[in-house]
Coordinates of C-alpha atoms in Angstrom, one line a residue:
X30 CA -18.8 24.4 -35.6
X31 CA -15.3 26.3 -36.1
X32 CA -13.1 24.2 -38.3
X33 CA -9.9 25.1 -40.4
X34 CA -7.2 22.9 -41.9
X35 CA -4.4 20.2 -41.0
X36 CA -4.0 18.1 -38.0
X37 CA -7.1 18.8 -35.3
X38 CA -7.2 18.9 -32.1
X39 CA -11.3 18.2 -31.1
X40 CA -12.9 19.9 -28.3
X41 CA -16.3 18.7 -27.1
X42 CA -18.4 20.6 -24.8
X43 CA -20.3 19.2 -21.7
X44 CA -21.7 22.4 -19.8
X45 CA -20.0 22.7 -16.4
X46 CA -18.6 25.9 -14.9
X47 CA -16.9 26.9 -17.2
X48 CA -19.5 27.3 -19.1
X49 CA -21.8 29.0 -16.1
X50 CA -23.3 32.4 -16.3
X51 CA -24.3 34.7 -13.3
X52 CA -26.5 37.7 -13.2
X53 CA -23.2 39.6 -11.0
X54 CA -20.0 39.7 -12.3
X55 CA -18.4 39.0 -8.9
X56 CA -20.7 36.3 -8.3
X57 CA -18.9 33.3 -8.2
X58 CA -21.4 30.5 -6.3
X59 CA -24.9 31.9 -7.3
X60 CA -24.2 31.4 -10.7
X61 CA -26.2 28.4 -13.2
X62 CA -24.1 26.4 -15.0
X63 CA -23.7 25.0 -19.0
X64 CA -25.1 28.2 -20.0
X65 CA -22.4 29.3 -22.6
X66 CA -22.1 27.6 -26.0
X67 CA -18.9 25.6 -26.6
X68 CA -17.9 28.1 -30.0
X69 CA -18.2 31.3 -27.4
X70 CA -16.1 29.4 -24.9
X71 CA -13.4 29.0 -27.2
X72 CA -13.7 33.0 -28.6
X73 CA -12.9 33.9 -24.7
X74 CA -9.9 31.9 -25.0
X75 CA -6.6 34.1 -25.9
X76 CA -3.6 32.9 -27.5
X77 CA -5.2 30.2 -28.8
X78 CA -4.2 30.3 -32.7
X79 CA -0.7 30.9 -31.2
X80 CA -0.9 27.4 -29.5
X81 CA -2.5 26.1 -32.4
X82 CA 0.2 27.1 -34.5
X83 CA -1.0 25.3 -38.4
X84 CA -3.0 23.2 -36.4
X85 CA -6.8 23.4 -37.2
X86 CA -9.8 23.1 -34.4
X87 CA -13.0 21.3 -34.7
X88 CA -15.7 22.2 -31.5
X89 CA -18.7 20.2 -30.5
X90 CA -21.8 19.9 -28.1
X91 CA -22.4 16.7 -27.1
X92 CA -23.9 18.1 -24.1
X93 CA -24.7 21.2 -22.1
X94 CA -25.1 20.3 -18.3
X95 CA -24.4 20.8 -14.7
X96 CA -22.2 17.7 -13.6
X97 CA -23.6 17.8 -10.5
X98 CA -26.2 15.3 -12.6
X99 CA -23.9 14.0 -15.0
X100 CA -25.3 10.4 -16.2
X101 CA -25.0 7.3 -18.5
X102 CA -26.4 8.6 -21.4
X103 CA -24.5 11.2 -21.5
X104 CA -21.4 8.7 -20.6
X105 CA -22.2 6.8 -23.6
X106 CA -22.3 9.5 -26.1
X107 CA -19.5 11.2 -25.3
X108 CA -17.1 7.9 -25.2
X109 CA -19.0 7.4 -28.7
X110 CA -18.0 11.1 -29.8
X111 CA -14.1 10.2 -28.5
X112 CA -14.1 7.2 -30.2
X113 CA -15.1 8.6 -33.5
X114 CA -12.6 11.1 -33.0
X115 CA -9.5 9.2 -31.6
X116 CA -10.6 6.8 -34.9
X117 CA -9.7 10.2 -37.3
X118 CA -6.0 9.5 -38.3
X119 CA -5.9 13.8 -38.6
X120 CA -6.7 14.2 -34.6
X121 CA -4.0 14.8 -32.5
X122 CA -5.8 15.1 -29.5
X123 CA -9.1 15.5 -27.6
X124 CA -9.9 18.3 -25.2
X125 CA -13.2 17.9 -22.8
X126 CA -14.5 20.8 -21.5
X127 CA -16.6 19.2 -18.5
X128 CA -17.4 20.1 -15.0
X129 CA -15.7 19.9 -11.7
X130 CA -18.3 17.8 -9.7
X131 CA -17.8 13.9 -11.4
X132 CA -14.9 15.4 -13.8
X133 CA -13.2 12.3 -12.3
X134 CA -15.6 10.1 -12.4
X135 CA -15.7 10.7 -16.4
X136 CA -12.3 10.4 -17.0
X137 CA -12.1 7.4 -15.2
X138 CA -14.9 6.3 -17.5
X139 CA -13.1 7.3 -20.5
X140 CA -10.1 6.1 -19.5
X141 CA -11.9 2.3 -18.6
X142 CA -13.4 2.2 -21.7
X143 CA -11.1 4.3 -24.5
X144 CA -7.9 3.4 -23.2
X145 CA -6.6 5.9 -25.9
X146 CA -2.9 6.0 -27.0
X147 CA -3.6 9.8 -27.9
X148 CA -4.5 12.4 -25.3
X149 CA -7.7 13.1 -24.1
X150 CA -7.9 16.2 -21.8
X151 CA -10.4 16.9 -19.3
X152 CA -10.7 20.7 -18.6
X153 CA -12.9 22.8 -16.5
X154 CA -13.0 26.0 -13.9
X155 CA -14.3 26.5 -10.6
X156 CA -15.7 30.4 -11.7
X157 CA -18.5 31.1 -13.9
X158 CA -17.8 32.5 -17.8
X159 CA -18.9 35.8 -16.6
X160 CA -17.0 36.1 -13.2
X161 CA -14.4 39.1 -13.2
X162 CA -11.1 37.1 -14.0
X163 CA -12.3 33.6 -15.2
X164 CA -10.3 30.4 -14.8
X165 CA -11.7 28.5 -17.8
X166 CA -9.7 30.2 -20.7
X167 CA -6.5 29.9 -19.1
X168 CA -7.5 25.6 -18.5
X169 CA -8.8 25.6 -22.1
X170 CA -5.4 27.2 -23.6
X171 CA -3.4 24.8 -20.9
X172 CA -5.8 21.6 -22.2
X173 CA -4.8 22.1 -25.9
X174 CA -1.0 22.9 -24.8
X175 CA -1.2 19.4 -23.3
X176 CA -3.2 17.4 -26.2
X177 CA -0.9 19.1 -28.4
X178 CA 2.6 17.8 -26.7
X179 CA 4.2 14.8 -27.9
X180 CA 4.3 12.8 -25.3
X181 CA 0.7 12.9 -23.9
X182 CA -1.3 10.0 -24.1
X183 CA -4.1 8.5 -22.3
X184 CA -7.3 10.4 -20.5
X185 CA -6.1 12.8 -18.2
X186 CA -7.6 16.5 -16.6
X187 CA -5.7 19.9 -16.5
X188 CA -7.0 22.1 -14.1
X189 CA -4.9 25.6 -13.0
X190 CA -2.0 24.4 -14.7
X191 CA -1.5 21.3 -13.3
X192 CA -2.4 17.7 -15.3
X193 CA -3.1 14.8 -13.5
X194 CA -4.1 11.4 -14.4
X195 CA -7.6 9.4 -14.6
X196 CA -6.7 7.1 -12.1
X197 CA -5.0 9.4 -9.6
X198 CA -7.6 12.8 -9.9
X199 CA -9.9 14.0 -7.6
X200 CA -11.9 17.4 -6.3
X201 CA -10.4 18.0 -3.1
X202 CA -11.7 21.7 -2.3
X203 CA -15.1 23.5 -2.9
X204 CA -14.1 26.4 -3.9
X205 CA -10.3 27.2 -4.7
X206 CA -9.4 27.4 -8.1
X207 CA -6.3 24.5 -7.7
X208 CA -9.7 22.3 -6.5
X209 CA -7.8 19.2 -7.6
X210 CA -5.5 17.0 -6.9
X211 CA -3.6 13.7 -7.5
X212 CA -3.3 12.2 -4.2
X213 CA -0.4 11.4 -2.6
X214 CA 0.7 10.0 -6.0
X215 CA 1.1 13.2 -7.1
X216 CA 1.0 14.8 -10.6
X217 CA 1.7 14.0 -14.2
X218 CA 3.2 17.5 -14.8
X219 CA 2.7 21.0 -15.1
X220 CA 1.8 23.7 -18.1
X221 CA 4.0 26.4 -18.3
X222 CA 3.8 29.1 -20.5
X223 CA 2.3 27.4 -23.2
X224 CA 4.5 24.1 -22.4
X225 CA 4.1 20.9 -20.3
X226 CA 6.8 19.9 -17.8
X227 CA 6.4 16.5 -17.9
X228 CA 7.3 15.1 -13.8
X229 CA 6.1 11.6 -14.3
X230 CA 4.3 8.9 -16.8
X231 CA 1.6 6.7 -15.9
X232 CA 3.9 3.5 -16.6
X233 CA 0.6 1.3 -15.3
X234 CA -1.9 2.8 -17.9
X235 CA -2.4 0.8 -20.9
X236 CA -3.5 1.4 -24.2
X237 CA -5.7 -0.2 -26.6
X238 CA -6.3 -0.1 -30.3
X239 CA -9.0 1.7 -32.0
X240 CA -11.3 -1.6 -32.9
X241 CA -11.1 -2.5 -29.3
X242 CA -12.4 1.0 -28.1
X243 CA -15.3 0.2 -30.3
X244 CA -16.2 -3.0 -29.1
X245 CA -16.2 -1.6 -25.6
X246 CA -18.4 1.3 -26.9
X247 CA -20.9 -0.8 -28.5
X248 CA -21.0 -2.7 -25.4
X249 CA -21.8 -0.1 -23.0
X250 CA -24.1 1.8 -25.9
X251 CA -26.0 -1.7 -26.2
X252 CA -26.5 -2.4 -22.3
X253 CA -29.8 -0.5 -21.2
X254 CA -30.1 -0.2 -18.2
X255 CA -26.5 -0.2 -17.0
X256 CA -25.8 -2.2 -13.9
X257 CA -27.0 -0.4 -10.8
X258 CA -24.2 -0.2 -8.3
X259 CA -24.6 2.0 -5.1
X260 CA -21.6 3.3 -2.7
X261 CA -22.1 2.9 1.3
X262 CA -19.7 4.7 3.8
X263 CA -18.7 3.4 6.9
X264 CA -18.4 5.8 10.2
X265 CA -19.0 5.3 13.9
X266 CA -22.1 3.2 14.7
X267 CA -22.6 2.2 11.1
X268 CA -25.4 -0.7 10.7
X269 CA -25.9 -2.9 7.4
X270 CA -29.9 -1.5 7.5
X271 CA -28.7 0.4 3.7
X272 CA -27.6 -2.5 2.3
X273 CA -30.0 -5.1 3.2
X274 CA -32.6 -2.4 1.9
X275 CA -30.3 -2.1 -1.3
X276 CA -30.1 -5.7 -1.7
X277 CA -34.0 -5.9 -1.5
X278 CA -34.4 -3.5 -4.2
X279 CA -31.8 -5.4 -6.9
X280 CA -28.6 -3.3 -6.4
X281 CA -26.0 -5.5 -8.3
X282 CA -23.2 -4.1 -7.3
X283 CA -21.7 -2.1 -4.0
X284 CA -19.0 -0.1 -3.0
X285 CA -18.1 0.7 1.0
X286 CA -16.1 3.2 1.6
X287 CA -14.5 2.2 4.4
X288 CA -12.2 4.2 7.3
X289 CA -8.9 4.0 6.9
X290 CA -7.6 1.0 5.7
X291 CA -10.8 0.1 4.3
X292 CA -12.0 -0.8 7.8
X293 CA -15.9 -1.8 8.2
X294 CA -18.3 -1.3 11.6
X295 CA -19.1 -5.2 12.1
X296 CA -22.6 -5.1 11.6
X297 CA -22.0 -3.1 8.3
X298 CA -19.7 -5.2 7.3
X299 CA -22.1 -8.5 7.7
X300 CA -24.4 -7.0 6.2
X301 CA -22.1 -7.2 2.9
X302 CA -21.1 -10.5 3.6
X303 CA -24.7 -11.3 3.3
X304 CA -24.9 -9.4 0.1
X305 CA -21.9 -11.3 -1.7
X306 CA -23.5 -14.3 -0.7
X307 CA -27.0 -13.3 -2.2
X308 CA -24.7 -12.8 -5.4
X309 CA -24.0 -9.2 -5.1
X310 CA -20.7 -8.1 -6.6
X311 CA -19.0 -6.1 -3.3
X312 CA -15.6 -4.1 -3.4
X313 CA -14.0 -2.2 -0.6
X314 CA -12.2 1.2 -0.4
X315 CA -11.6 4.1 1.7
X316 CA -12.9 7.3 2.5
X317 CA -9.4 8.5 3.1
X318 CA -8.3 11.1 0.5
X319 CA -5.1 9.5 0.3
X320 CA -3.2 6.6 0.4
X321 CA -5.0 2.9 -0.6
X322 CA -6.4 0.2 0.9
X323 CA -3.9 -2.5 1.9
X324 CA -5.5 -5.9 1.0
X325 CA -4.3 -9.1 3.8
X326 CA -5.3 -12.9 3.6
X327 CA -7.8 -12.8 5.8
X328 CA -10.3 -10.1 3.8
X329 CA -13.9 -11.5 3.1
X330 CA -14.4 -8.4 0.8
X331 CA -12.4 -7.7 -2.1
X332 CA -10.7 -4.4 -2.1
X333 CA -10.5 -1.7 -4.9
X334 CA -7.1 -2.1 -5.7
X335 CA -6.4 1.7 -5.0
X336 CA -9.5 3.4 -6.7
X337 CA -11.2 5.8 -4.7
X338 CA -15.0 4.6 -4.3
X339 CA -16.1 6.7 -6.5
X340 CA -14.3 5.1 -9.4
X341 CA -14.3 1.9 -7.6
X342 CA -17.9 2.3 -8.3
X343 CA -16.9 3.0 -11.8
X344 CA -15.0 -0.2 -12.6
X345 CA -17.6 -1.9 -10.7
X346 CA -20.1 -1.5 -13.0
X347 CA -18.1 -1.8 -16.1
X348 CA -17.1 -5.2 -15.0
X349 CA -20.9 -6.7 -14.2
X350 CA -21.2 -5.4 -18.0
X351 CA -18.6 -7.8 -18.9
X352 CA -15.5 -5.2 -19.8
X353 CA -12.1 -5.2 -19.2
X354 CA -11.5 -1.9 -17.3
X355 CA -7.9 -0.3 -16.9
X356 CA -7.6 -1.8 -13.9
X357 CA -9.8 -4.1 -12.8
X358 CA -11.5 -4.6 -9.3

């Protein structure tokens, strides 16, 4: 653990990427991932003491993974980690170095279930620690620019200089380094040499107080199993065969992931009628990348309220475990 004095900024280390290692430097796809220690990510990282300033540092492992199987228990002890931290009246901010695959599914996580008034920053990189020009330091150095500014607040992920919020994120290319985006609701702001532009707030995201973040901790750290909720897509000549399996097999929860405006084949979407009415919890999105699915009086099926399925799924399954998430399906 590095640690030196006055105000901290934490950074926890999940594996990912950015912490990858391949046999060739050029390699940048046959690489294995969480290979590289959080401490000897930071070393790679210049300028940092500059950005610091007097600040001090504290580093942690809370895990060392591929997020490709990012899961619960890993969920759970990193909101626990956050919560300790955002708890410490000496931490500024948070920085998570995490990987590309479900980064947004964690932050929307974090984001549910923390609701933090200081910053937590989701980092990552889309090349290996050892490919020739790495992205990682530069999104580690922009991360702590961020968790350092004074007006950040709230779980959000910085990826090749642009931040973007829980709610809006999401990987929208395989392999370009700008792999994210925000959506048609576009970014929070940009880092800039070592300083945030600031384009927009997030005037819908709320923010609770520390003993709140720990009863929503100790809820989800108490519920084993989590509730199990499944996402089904709809395309041409989809049938509701999945989810009258699903239903068979206890799913409590689903999410379709509708076309376009959260549109359903008919026999899918009987077969999710049926489910809601064997007491399975069903919400409705869209596959579409952008935009949101625009809810009428006539709906049988709830819709997500804007969240893409994959946090819908999220939400989802912090609701069946009785929590108020940041905005609720």
């Amino acid at each position: 653990m590095v640690q030196l004095d006055n105000s901290k900024i934490v950074i926890l280390g999940t594996g990912g990427t950015i912490a990858g290692t391949a046999a060739q430097a050029g390699d940048n796809i046959g690489y294995r991932a969480a290979q590289v220690g959080v401490d000897q990510l930071i070393r790679s990282v210049a300028s940092l003491s500059s950005v610091l300033g007097e600040g001090n540092l504290v580093t942690e492992q809370v895990a060392q993974v591929d997020s490709k199987d990012m899961g619960f228990a890993i969920w759970r002890e990193l909101a626990l980690r956050c919560a300790h931290w955002l708890a410490d009246r000496t931490v500024k901010g948070i920085v998570i170095t995490h990987g590309t695959d479900t980064l947004e599914e964690t932050a929307w996580f974090l984001q549910s279930v923390l609701q933090p008034g200081k910053p937590v920053v989701l980092t990552c990189a889309m090349r290996p620690a050892t490919a020739l020009a790495p992205d990682g330091p530069q999104n580690i150095l922009d991360a702590v620019t961020v968790a350092l500014d004074p007006l950040a607040m709230g779980v959000v992920a910085v990826c090749a200089g642009v931040v973007h919020s829980a709610r809006d994120v999401q990987k929208d290319h395989p392999y370009r380094l700008d792999a994210f985006s925000s959506g048609d609701a576009g970014p929070l702001g940009f880092v800039e040499e070592n300083a945030v532009r600031w384009v927009k707030f997030d005037e819908k995201a709320t923010y609770l107080s520390v003993d709140r973040s720990f009863f929503a901790i100790e809820s989800i750290v108490d519920s084993m199993p989590w509730p199990r909720v499944e996402i089904v897509m709809n395309y041409a000549g989809a049938s509701g065969a999945m989810v009258d399996m699903l239903v068979r097999d206890g799913v409590q929860g689903l999410v379709a992931a509708g076309t376009g405006n959260g549109s359903l084949h008919q026999d899918l979407e009987a077969a999710l009628i049926r489910a809601q009415m064997a007491g399975v919890k069903v919400v409705r999105a869209s596959r579409c990348a952008k935009g949101r699915v625009l809810s009428h009086s006539g709906d049988r099926i709830a819709d997500s309220h804007g969240l893409s399925p994959v946090k819908a799924r999220v939400t989802l399954m912090l609701a069946l475990l009785g929590l108020q998430a940041a905005s609720p399906v």
